[in-house]
């Protein structure tokens, strides 16, 4: 158990719809990162939030957006869903931003499985 | 090595043998690396990490070796057990994110 919790665990959406995924970080962790993991591939970085602001973004379009709240929990929002958005969405938390000197380890939740039909 | 797509590199070992999983990373400036284990239907689980100022680090039954000259990372698992069966990912720090390889599937035969 990493202390990172995600909801929902599974959901099915229709192409064109919008989805919100939620994440509670490990106690004491102020940084949350989101990753997309397609079947048979490694996780791909979407973005990172630190102290309620975006602190780095991967190669994902603007319809992928996020929020971080004062308690460090976070949301991932995806608009205009496409079939290729079907994947496992992973949230990870760390004590400080990944890019910091200390190389903070990121701990993952169990993920939210999104299927777009 | 790593590959992209559904055909993960695979490693099959006998229970009790040692396993070595290899990874080639891309950025010679990367200064921090992590190995993760991912079981079916679960999120990646931290195994061990290493900074670039080290070439070896040991944990419980696991050892990570880093060769910066050839940008190569390996994970050694001693006395492999059935519970070690999973997909193993190496990850390198890349600015504010961790960049993951496609993973290697380890299967332990009883």
Short mmCIF file of C-alpha atoms in Angstrom, two decimals:
data_model
loop_
_atom_site.label_atom_id
_atom_site.label_comp_id
_atom_site.label_asym_id
_atom_site.label_seq_id
_atom_site.Cartn_x
_atom_site.Cartn_y
_atom_site.Cartn_z
CA UNK A 1 0.00 0.00 0.00
CA UNK A 2 1.41 3.36 -1.07
CA UNK A 3 -1.25 5.55 0.50
CA UNK A 4 -2.16 6.97 -2.91
CA UNK A 5 -5.84 6.38 -3.63
CA UNK A 6 -7.65 6.84 -6.91
CA UNK A 7 -11.28 6.84 -7.96
CA UNK A 8 -13.11 5.48 -9.75
CA UNK A 9 -11.30 2.21 -10.34
CA UNK A 10 -13.11 1.45 -13.60
CA UNK A 11 -15.36 3.45 -15.87
CA UNK A 12 -16.76 3.37 -19.37
CA UNK A 13 -17.41 6.53 -21.36
CA UNK A 14 -18.66 7.31 -24.84
CA UNK A 15 -16.53 9.07 -27.42
CA UNK A 16 -16.95 12.84 -27.10
CA UNK A 17 -17.83 12.76 -23.42
CA UNK A 18 -15.82 14.24 -20.58
CA UNK A 19 -14.31 12.41 -17.61
CA UNK A 20 -12.91 13.41 -14.22
CA UNK A 21 -10.55 11.14 -12.32
CA UNK A 22 -9.56 11.77 -8.72
CA UNK A 23 -6.50 11.14 -6.62
CA UNK A 24 -5.56 11.53 -2.97
CA UNK A 25 -1.84 11.75 -2.39
CA UNK A 26 0.15 10.03 0.31
CA UNK A 27 0.13 11.91 3.59
CA UNK A 28 2.79 14.63 3.57
CA UNK A 29 3.26 14.55 -0.20
CA UNK A 30 2.72 17.92 -1.91
CA UNK A 31 3.37 16.85 -5.48
CA UNK A 32 1.07 14.82 -7.70
CA UNK A 33 1.84 13.48 -11.17
CA UNK A 34 -0.52 11.86 -13.64
CA UNK A 35 0.44 9.16 -16.11
CA UNK A 36 -1.38 7.36 -18.92
CA UNK A 37 -0.56 3.71 -19.45
CA UNK A 38 -1.83 2.05 -22.60
CA UNK A 39 -2.04 -1.72 -22.70
CA UNK A 40 1.39 -3.30 -23.02
CA UNK A 41 3.28 -0.05 -22.62
CA UNK A 42 5.02 1.89 -19.90
CA UNK A 43 3.39 4.87 -18.19
CA UNK A 44 3.53 8.14 -20.15
CA UNK A 45 3.78 11.41 -18.24
CA UNK A 46 0.77 13.72 -18.59
CA UNK A 47 1.54 16.48 -16.08
CA UNK A 48 2.64 17.25 -12.55
CA UNK A 49 1.11 19.54 -9.94
CA UNK A 50 3.00 21.16 -7.10
CA UNK A 51 1.37 23.51 -4.62
CA UNK A 52 -1.75 23.77 -6.76
CA UNK A 53 0.08 24.78 -9.94
CA UNK A 54 1.08 22.81 -13.01
CA UNK A 55 4.78 22.05 -12.76
CA UNK A 56 5.61 20.30 -16.00
CA UNK A 57 3.64 18.72 -18.80
CA UNK A 58 4.18 15.87 -21.20
CA UNK A 59 3.13 15.58 -24.82
CA UNK A 60 -0.63 15.57 -24.28
CA UNK A 61 -3.19 17.92 -25.87
CA UNK A 62 -4.93 20.71 -23.93
CA UNK A 63 -8.10 18.64 -23.56
CA UNK A 64 -6.15 16.90 -20.79
CA UNK A 65 -6.28 19.25 -17.82
CA UNK A 66 -5.84 19.02 -14.10
CA UNK A 67 -6.28 20.59 -10.72
CA UNK A 68 -4.61 20.30 -7.37
CA UNK A 69 -6.40 21.30 -4.21
CA UNK A 70 -5.05 22.83 -0.96
CA UNK A 71 -5.03 19.38 0.65
CA UNK A 72 -2.82 18.22 -2.30
CA UNK A 73 -5.45 15.93 -3.76
CA UNK A 74 -5.81 16.20 -7.50
CA UNK A 75 -8.13 15.73 -10.45
CA UNK A 76 -7.45 14.79 -14.05
CA UNK A 77 -10.03 15.98 -16.57
CA UNK A 78 -10.23 14.79 -20.13
CA UNK A 79 -12.60 16.48 -22.56
CA UNK A 80 -13.86 15.27 -25.93
CA UNK A 81 -12.86 11.69 -25.25
CA UNK A 82 -11.39 9.68 -28.10
CA UNK A 83 -11.14 5.91 -28.47
CA UNK A 84 -7.35 6.11 -28.02
CA UNK A 85 -7.85 7.62 -24.58
CA UNK A 86 -8.75 4.15 -23.34
CA UNK A 87 -6.00 3.33 -20.85
CA UNK A 88 -5.02 2.98 -17.23
CA UNK A 89 -4.61 6.42 -15.67
CA UNK A 90 -2.12 6.46 -12.84
CA UNK A 91 -1.66 9.05 -10.16
CA UNK A 92 1.63 9.27 -8.29
CA UNK A 93 2.66 11.41 -5.38
CA UNK A 94 6.03 12.50 -4.03
CA UNK A 95 7.43 14.60 -1.20
CA UNK A 96 8.57 17.28 -3.63
CA UNK A 97 8.72 17.84 -7.39
CA UNK A 98 10.44 15.11 -9.36
CA UNK A 99 12.82 17.60 -10.89
CA UNK A 100 14.23 18.64 -7.58
CA UNK A 101 17.75 17.85 -6.48
CA UNK A 102 16.75 15.16 -4.09
CA UNK A 103 15.30 12.91 -6.78
CA UNK A 104 12.15 12.24 -4.84
CA UNK A 105 10.65 8.84 -5.37
CA UNK A 106 7.15 8.80 -6.80
CA UNK A 107 4.62 6.34 -5.41
CA UNK A 108 1.74 5.18 -7.55
CA UNK A 109 -1.88 4.46 -6.84
CA UNK A 110 -3.66 1.47 -8.35
CA UNK A 111 -5.03 3.50 -11.23
CA UNK A 112 -8.33 4.20 -12.92
CA UNK A 113 -9.19 2.04 -15.92
CA UNK A 114 -10.94 4.14 -18.57
CA UNK A 115 -12.63 2.54 -21.54
CA UNK A 116 -13.94 4.80 -24.31
CA UNK A 117 -16.49 3.24 -26.64
CA UNK B 1 16.36 -3.90 -23.75
CA UNK B 2 13.03 -2.13 -24.18
CA UNK B 3 10.49 -2.28 -26.96
CA UNK B 4 7.28 -0.48 -27.80
CA UNK B 5 3.88 -2.07 -28.19
CA UNK B 6 2.20 -5.23 -27.03
CA UNK B 7 5.18 -7.54 -27.44
CA UNK B 8 7.06 -6.98 -24.22
CA UNK B 9 10.50 -8.46 -23.81
CA UNK B 10 10.08 -11.54 -21.69
CA UNK B 11 12.25 -13.40 -19.26
CA UNK B 12 11.39 -16.83 -17.94
CA UNK B 13 13.34 -18.25 -14.99
CA UNK B 14 13.12 -21.23 -12.71
CA UNK B 15 12.07 -20.63 -9.13
CA UNK B 16 15.18 -20.19 -7.01
CA UNK B 17 17.37 -18.97 -9.86
CA UNK B 18 18.67 -15.42 -10.13
CA UNK B 19 17.04 -13.03 -12.61
CA UNK B 20 18.64 -10.17 -14.48
CA UNK B 21 16.44 -7.62 -16.20
CA UNK B 22 18.11 -5.09 -18.45
CA UNK B 23 17.20 -1.58 -19.50
CA UNK B 24 18.77 0.94 -21.87
CA UNK B 25 17.99 4.55 -21.03
CA UNK B 26 18.03 7.46 -23.40
CA UNK B 27 19.36 10.58 -21.69
CA UNK B 28 23.01 10.68 -20.70
CA UNK B 29 22.22 13.60 -18.38
CA UNK B 30 19.69 11.61 -16.32
CA UNK B 31 20.73 11.59 -12.68
CA UNK B 32 18.14 9.41 -11.02
CA UNK B 33 16.69 6.02 -11.88
CA UNK B 34 14.01 3.79 -10.41
CA UNK B 35 12.90 0.21 -10.95
CA UNK B 36 9.20 -0.54 -10.60
CA UNK B 37 7.27 -3.81 -10.48
CA UNK B 38 3.77 -3.95 -11.88
CA UNK B 39 1.49 -6.89 -11.26
CA UNK B 40 -1.54 -7.48 -13.42
CA UNK B 41 -4.29 -4.97 -12.75
CA UNK B 42 -2.24 -2.95 -10.27
CA UNK B 43 -0.22 0.24 -10.22
CA UNK B 44 3.59 0.22 -10.43
CA UNK B 45 5.28 -0.60 -7.13
CA UNK B 46 8.62 0.98 -6.19
CA UNK B 47 11.44 -1.58 -5.88
CA UNK B 48 14.73 0.29 -5.71
CA UNK B 49 16.34 3.50 -6.92
CA UNK B 50 19.84 4.69 -7.70
CA UNK B 51 21.46 8.06 -8.30
CA UNK B 52 23.95 8.66 -11.05
CA UNK B 53 26.83 9.14 -8.61
CA UNK B 54 26.56 5.43 -7.76
CA UNK B 55 27.08 2.35 -9.89
CA UNK B 56 25.52 -0.23 -7.59
CA UNK B 57 22.88 -0.32 -4.92
CA UNK B 58 21.51 -3.28 -3.02
CA UNK B 59 18.18 -3.90 -1.40
CA UNK B 60 16.48 -6.95 -0.05
CA UNK B 61 17.08 -9.65 -2.69
CA UNK B 62 17.49 -6.96 -5.36
CA UNK B 63 20.51 -5.17 -6.76
CA UNK B 64 20.55 -2.36 -9.30
CA UNK B 65 23.60 -1.75 -11.45
CA UNK B 66 24.16 1.45 -13.40
CA UNK B 67 26.60 1.78 -16.28
CA UNK B 68 26.57 5.40 -17.37
CA UNK B 69 29.14 4.83 -20.10
CA UNK B 70 26.72 2.74 -22.14
CA UNK B 71 23.51 4.13 -20.57
CA UNK B 72 22.52 0.77 -19.19
CA UNK B 73 20.64 -0.19 -16.06
CA UNK B 74 20.02 -3.67 -14.73
CA UNK B 75 17.95 -5.20 -11.96
CA UNK B 76 19.13 -8.41 -10.38
CA UNK B 77 16.72 -10.48 -8.31
CA UNK B 78 18.24 -13.18 -6.17
CA UNK B 79 16.46 -16.49 -5.54
CA UNK B 80 13.50 -15.56 -7.72
CA UNK B 81 10.12 -16.53 -6.30
CA UNK B 82 6.71 -17.05 -7.96
CA UNK B 83 5.57 -13.77 -6.40
CA UNK B 84 8.21 -11.97 -8.43
CA UNK B 85 6.26 -12.69 -11.63
CA UNK B 86 5.27 -9.29 -13.01
CA UNK B 87 6.24 -6.62 -15.53
CA UNK B 88 9.32 -4.66 -14.51
CA UNK B 89 9.92 -1.08 -15.63
CA UNK B 90 12.99 1.05 -15.41
CA UNK B 91 12.43 4.80 -15.24
CA UNK B 92 14.83 7.71 -15.63
CA UNK B 93 14.25 11.22 -14.38
CA UNK B 94 13.64 13.67 -17.20
CA UNK B 95 13.09 17.22 -15.93
CA UNK B 96 9.87 17.08 -13.90
CA UNK B 97 8.79 13.60 -14.81
CA UNK B 98 9.97 10.05 -14.83
CA UNK B 99 10.37 8.52 -18.31
CA UNK B 100 9.48 4.84 -18.41
CA UNK B 101 10.53 2.07 -20.72
CA UNK B 102 7.98 -0.40 -22.09
CA UNK B 103 8.85 -3.01 -19.48
CA UNK B 104 10.00 -6.62 -19.30
CA UNK B 105 7.68 -9.44 -18.32
CA UNK B 106 9.23 -11.82 -15.81
CA UNK B 107 7.69 -15.27 -15.48
CA UNK B 108 8.84 -17.58 -12.72
CA UNK B 109 8.37 -21.29 -13.32
CA UNK B 110 7.79 -23.49 -10.27
#
